[in-house]
GROMACS .gro file of C-alpha atoms in nm:
model
  146
    1MET     CA    1 -15.886  -2.032  -7.037
    2LEU     CA    2 -15.555  -1.837  -7.039
    3THR     CA    3 -15.264  -2.071  -7.039
    4ARG     CA    4 -14.961  -1.871  -7.031
    5ILE     CA    5 -14.773  -1.546  -7.072
    6ASP     CA    6 -14.731  -1.533  -7.437
    7HIS     CA    7 -14.540  -1.207  -7.461
    8ILE     CA    8 -14.426  -0.869  -7.302
    9GLY     CA    9 -14.440  -0.583  -7.555
   10ILE     CA   10 -14.165  -0.359  -7.526
   11ALA     CA   11 -14.184  -0.036  -7.715
   12CYS     CA   12 -13.866   0.121  -7.822
   13PHE     CA   13 -13.725   0.399  -8.055
   14ASP     CA   14 -13.434   0.170  -8.224
   15LEU     CA   15 -13.525  -0.169  -8.275
   16ASP     CA   16 -13.201  -0.286  -8.402
   17LYS     CA   17 -13.008  -0.144  -8.083
   18THR     CA   18 -13.280  -0.274  -7.827
   19VAL     CA   19 -13.222  -0.596  -8.004
   20GLU     CA   20 -12.856  -0.612  -7.940
   21PHE     CA   21 -12.910  -0.518  -7.574
   22TYR     CA   22 -13.097  -0.820  -7.534
   23ARG     CA   23 -12.867  -1.029  -7.703
   24GLU     CA   24 -12.563  -0.901  -7.542
   25THR     CA   25 -12.697  -0.882  -7.181
   26TYR     CA   26 -12.924  -1.185  -7.179
   27GLY     CA   27 -12.805  -1.391  -7.463
   28PHE     CA   28 -13.158  -1.390  -7.612
   29THR     CA   29 -13.169  -1.439  -8.004
   30VAL     CA   30 -13.447  -1.304  -8.232
   31PHE     CA   31 -13.698  -1.594  -8.323
   32HIS     CA   32 -13.915  -1.364  -8.582
   33THR     CA   33 -13.910  -1.039  -8.720
   34GLU     CA   34 -14.166  -0.849  -8.925
   35VAL     CA   35 -14.331  -0.534  -9.009
   36ASN     CA   36 -14.730  -0.483  -8.927
   37GLU     CA   37 -14.830  -0.231  -9.167
   38GLU     CA   38 -15.184  -0.207  -9.028
   39GLN     CA   39 -15.021  -0.164  -8.661
   40GLY     CA   40 -14.758   0.069  -8.789
   41VAL     CA   41 -14.465  -0.124  -8.630
   42ARG     CA   42 -14.150  -0.315  -8.697
   43GLU     CA   43 -14.103  -0.583  -8.455
   44ALA     CA   44 -13.855  -0.859  -8.326
   45MET     CA   45 -13.990  -1.147  -8.128
   46LEU     CA   46 -13.713  -1.290  -7.870
   47LYS     CA   47 -13.818  -1.645  -7.761
   48ILE     CA   48 -13.748  -1.705  -7.387
   49ASN     CA   49 -13.878  -2.045  -7.332
   50GLU     CA   50 -14.098  -2.312  -7.426
   51THR     CA   51 -14.426  -2.372  -7.219
   52SER     CA   52 -14.613  -2.683  -7.129
   53ASP     CA   53 -14.906  -2.608  -7.359
   54GLY     CA   54 -14.673  -2.630  -7.660
   55GLY     CA   55 -14.651  -2.254  -7.705
   56ALA     CA   56 -14.349  -2.029  -7.600
   57SER     CA   57 -14.300  -1.701  -7.422
   58TYR     CA   58 -14.154  -1.414  -7.578
   59LEU     CA   59 -14.024  -1.054  -7.554
   60GLN     CA   60 -14.196  -0.842  -7.825
   61LEU     CA   61 -13.979  -0.536  -7.917
   62LEU     CA   62 -14.190  -0.272  -8.113
   63GLU     CA   63 -14.044   0.034  -8.293
   64PRO     CA   64 -14.332   0.241  -8.445
   65THR     CA   65 -14.280   0.287  -8.847
   66ARG     CA   66 -14.502   0.599  -8.814
   67ASP     CA   67 -14.563   0.875  -8.531
   68ASP     CA   68 -14.952   0.828  -8.582
   69SER     CA   69 -14.938   0.445  -8.479
   70ALA     CA   70 -15.041   0.330  -8.135
   71VAL     CA   71 -14.702   0.250  -8.043
   72GLY     CA   72 -14.564   0.571  -8.188
   73LYS     CA   73 -14.802   0.789  -7.974
   74TRP     CA   74 -14.743   0.588  -7.672
   75LEU     CA   75 -14.366   0.637  -7.703
   76ALA     CA   76 -14.407   1.006  -7.761
   77LYS     CA   77 -14.611   1.013  -7.429
   78ASN     CA   78 -14.426   0.749  -7.225
   79GLY     CA   79 -14.083   0.692  -7.353
   80GLU     CA   80 -13.930   0.350  -7.390
   81GLY     CA   81 -14.063   0.058  -7.183
   82VAL     CA   82 -14.335  -0.211  -7.120
   83HIS     CA   83 -14.620  -0.138  -7.346
   84HIS     CA   84 -14.855  -0.445  -7.288
   85ILE     CA   85 -14.873  -0.795  -7.168
   86ALA     CA   86 -15.033  -1.072  -7.373
   87PHE     CA   87 -15.184  -1.396  -7.248
   88GLY     CA   88 -15.207  -1.691  -7.463
   89THR     CA   89 -15.514  -1.872  -7.527
   90ALA     CA   90 -15.669  -2.159  -7.728
   91ASP     CA   91 -15.957  -1.948  -7.805
   92VAL     CA   92 -15.917  -1.579  -7.817
   93ASP     CA   93 -16.267  -1.532  -7.935
   94GLY     CA   94 -16.428  -1.712  -7.651
   95ASP     CA   95 -16.191  -1.562  -7.386
   96ALA     CA   96 -16.257  -1.206  -7.534
   97ALA     CA   97 -16.654  -1.270  -7.497
   98ALA     CA   98 -16.601  -1.402  -7.130
   99VAL     CA   99 -16.402  -1.086  -7.014
  100LYS     CA  100 -16.627  -0.857  -7.209
  101GLU     CA  101 -16.940  -1.017  -7.018
  102LYS     CA  102 -16.750  -0.931  -6.686
  103GLY     CA  103 -16.726  -0.569  -6.817
  104VAL     CA  104 -16.392  -0.531  -6.945
  105ARG     CA  105 -16.394  -0.344  -7.289
  106VAL     CA  106 -16.244  -0.548  -7.583
  107LEU     CA  107 -16.078  -0.287  -7.842
  108TYR     CA  108 -16.152  -0.496  -8.149
  109GLU     CA  109 -16.487  -0.615  -8.258
  110GLU     CA  110 -16.326  -0.925  -8.416
  111PRO     CA  111 -15.974  -1.052  -8.354
  112ARG     CA  112 -15.711  -0.934  -8.578
  113ILE     CA  113 -15.391  -1.097  -8.730
  114GLY     CA  114 -15.108  -1.032  -8.508
  115SER     CA  115 -14.732  -1.148  -8.486
  116MET     CA  116 -14.638  -1.490  -8.656
  117GLY     CA  117 -14.999  -1.529  -8.812
  118SER     CA  118 -15.153  -1.525  -8.464
  119ARG     CA  119 -15.522  -1.404  -8.374
  120ILE     CA  120 -15.507  -1.124  -8.128
  121THR     CA  121 -15.730  -0.864  -7.933
  122PHE     CA  122 -15.675  -0.608  -7.701
  123LEU     CA  123 -15.826  -0.528  -7.358
  124HIS     CA  124 -15.876  -0.171  -7.251
  125PRO     CA  125 -15.602  -0.071  -6.997
  126LYS     CA  126 -15.841   0.148  -6.799
  127ASP     CA  127 -16.040  -0.192  -6.727
  128CYS     CA  128 -15.728  -0.389  -6.624
  129HIS     CA  129 -15.542  -0.164  -6.366
  130GLY     CA  130 -15.374   0.051  -6.614
  131VAL     CA  131 -15.226  -0.247  -6.817
  132LEU     CA  132 -15.288  -0.269  -7.188
  133THR     CA  133 -15.371  -0.655  -7.221
  134GLU     CA  134 -15.351  -0.858  -7.525
  135LEU     CA  135 -15.512  -1.191  -7.565
  136VAL     CA  136 -15.336  -1.424  -7.836
  137THR     CA  137 -15.411  -1.749  -7.996
  138SER     CA  138 -15.103  -1.873  -8.175
  139ALA     CA  139 -15.091  -1.964  -8.546
  140ALA     CA  140 -15.133  -2.349  -8.572
  141GLN     CA  141 -14.760  -2.394  -8.636
  142GLU     CA  142 -14.499  -2.147  -8.535
  143SER     CA  143 -14.215  -2.076  -8.796
  144PRO     CA  144 -13.880  -1.957  -8.702
  145GLU     CA  145 -13.876  -1.763  -9.038
  146HIS     CA  146 -13.693  -1.419  -9.015
   0.00000   0.00000   0.00000
């Protein structure tokens, strides 16, 4: 069962400038940063709030590290903006199987490792009214490590 909006992914050309915008404009601070070589992105997670299920909600800012990455291709076609929405779940495998049974294409055969050690999969945007949708099971313990 989906429990919360885990994060909104925002594609950007310059991660540092975009982080500074959210810091100066809204007072958000960086909770976590990492480079995901597999997905070809450098990212910053800005924590927005805690949630009743023990998780949190974030803005995930994504800068491609290579032009042929999914985010790099998306930026070239669409420019900066909202890239995807991610819903938190205690069971990414079970929820992915459940939506697949309802005819929604799941993009990964098996969930992959995402930000902060989470387990993730994506749902095809054409099956989700044009919205790239991510399902996320957070790592057992969040770390504010940068």
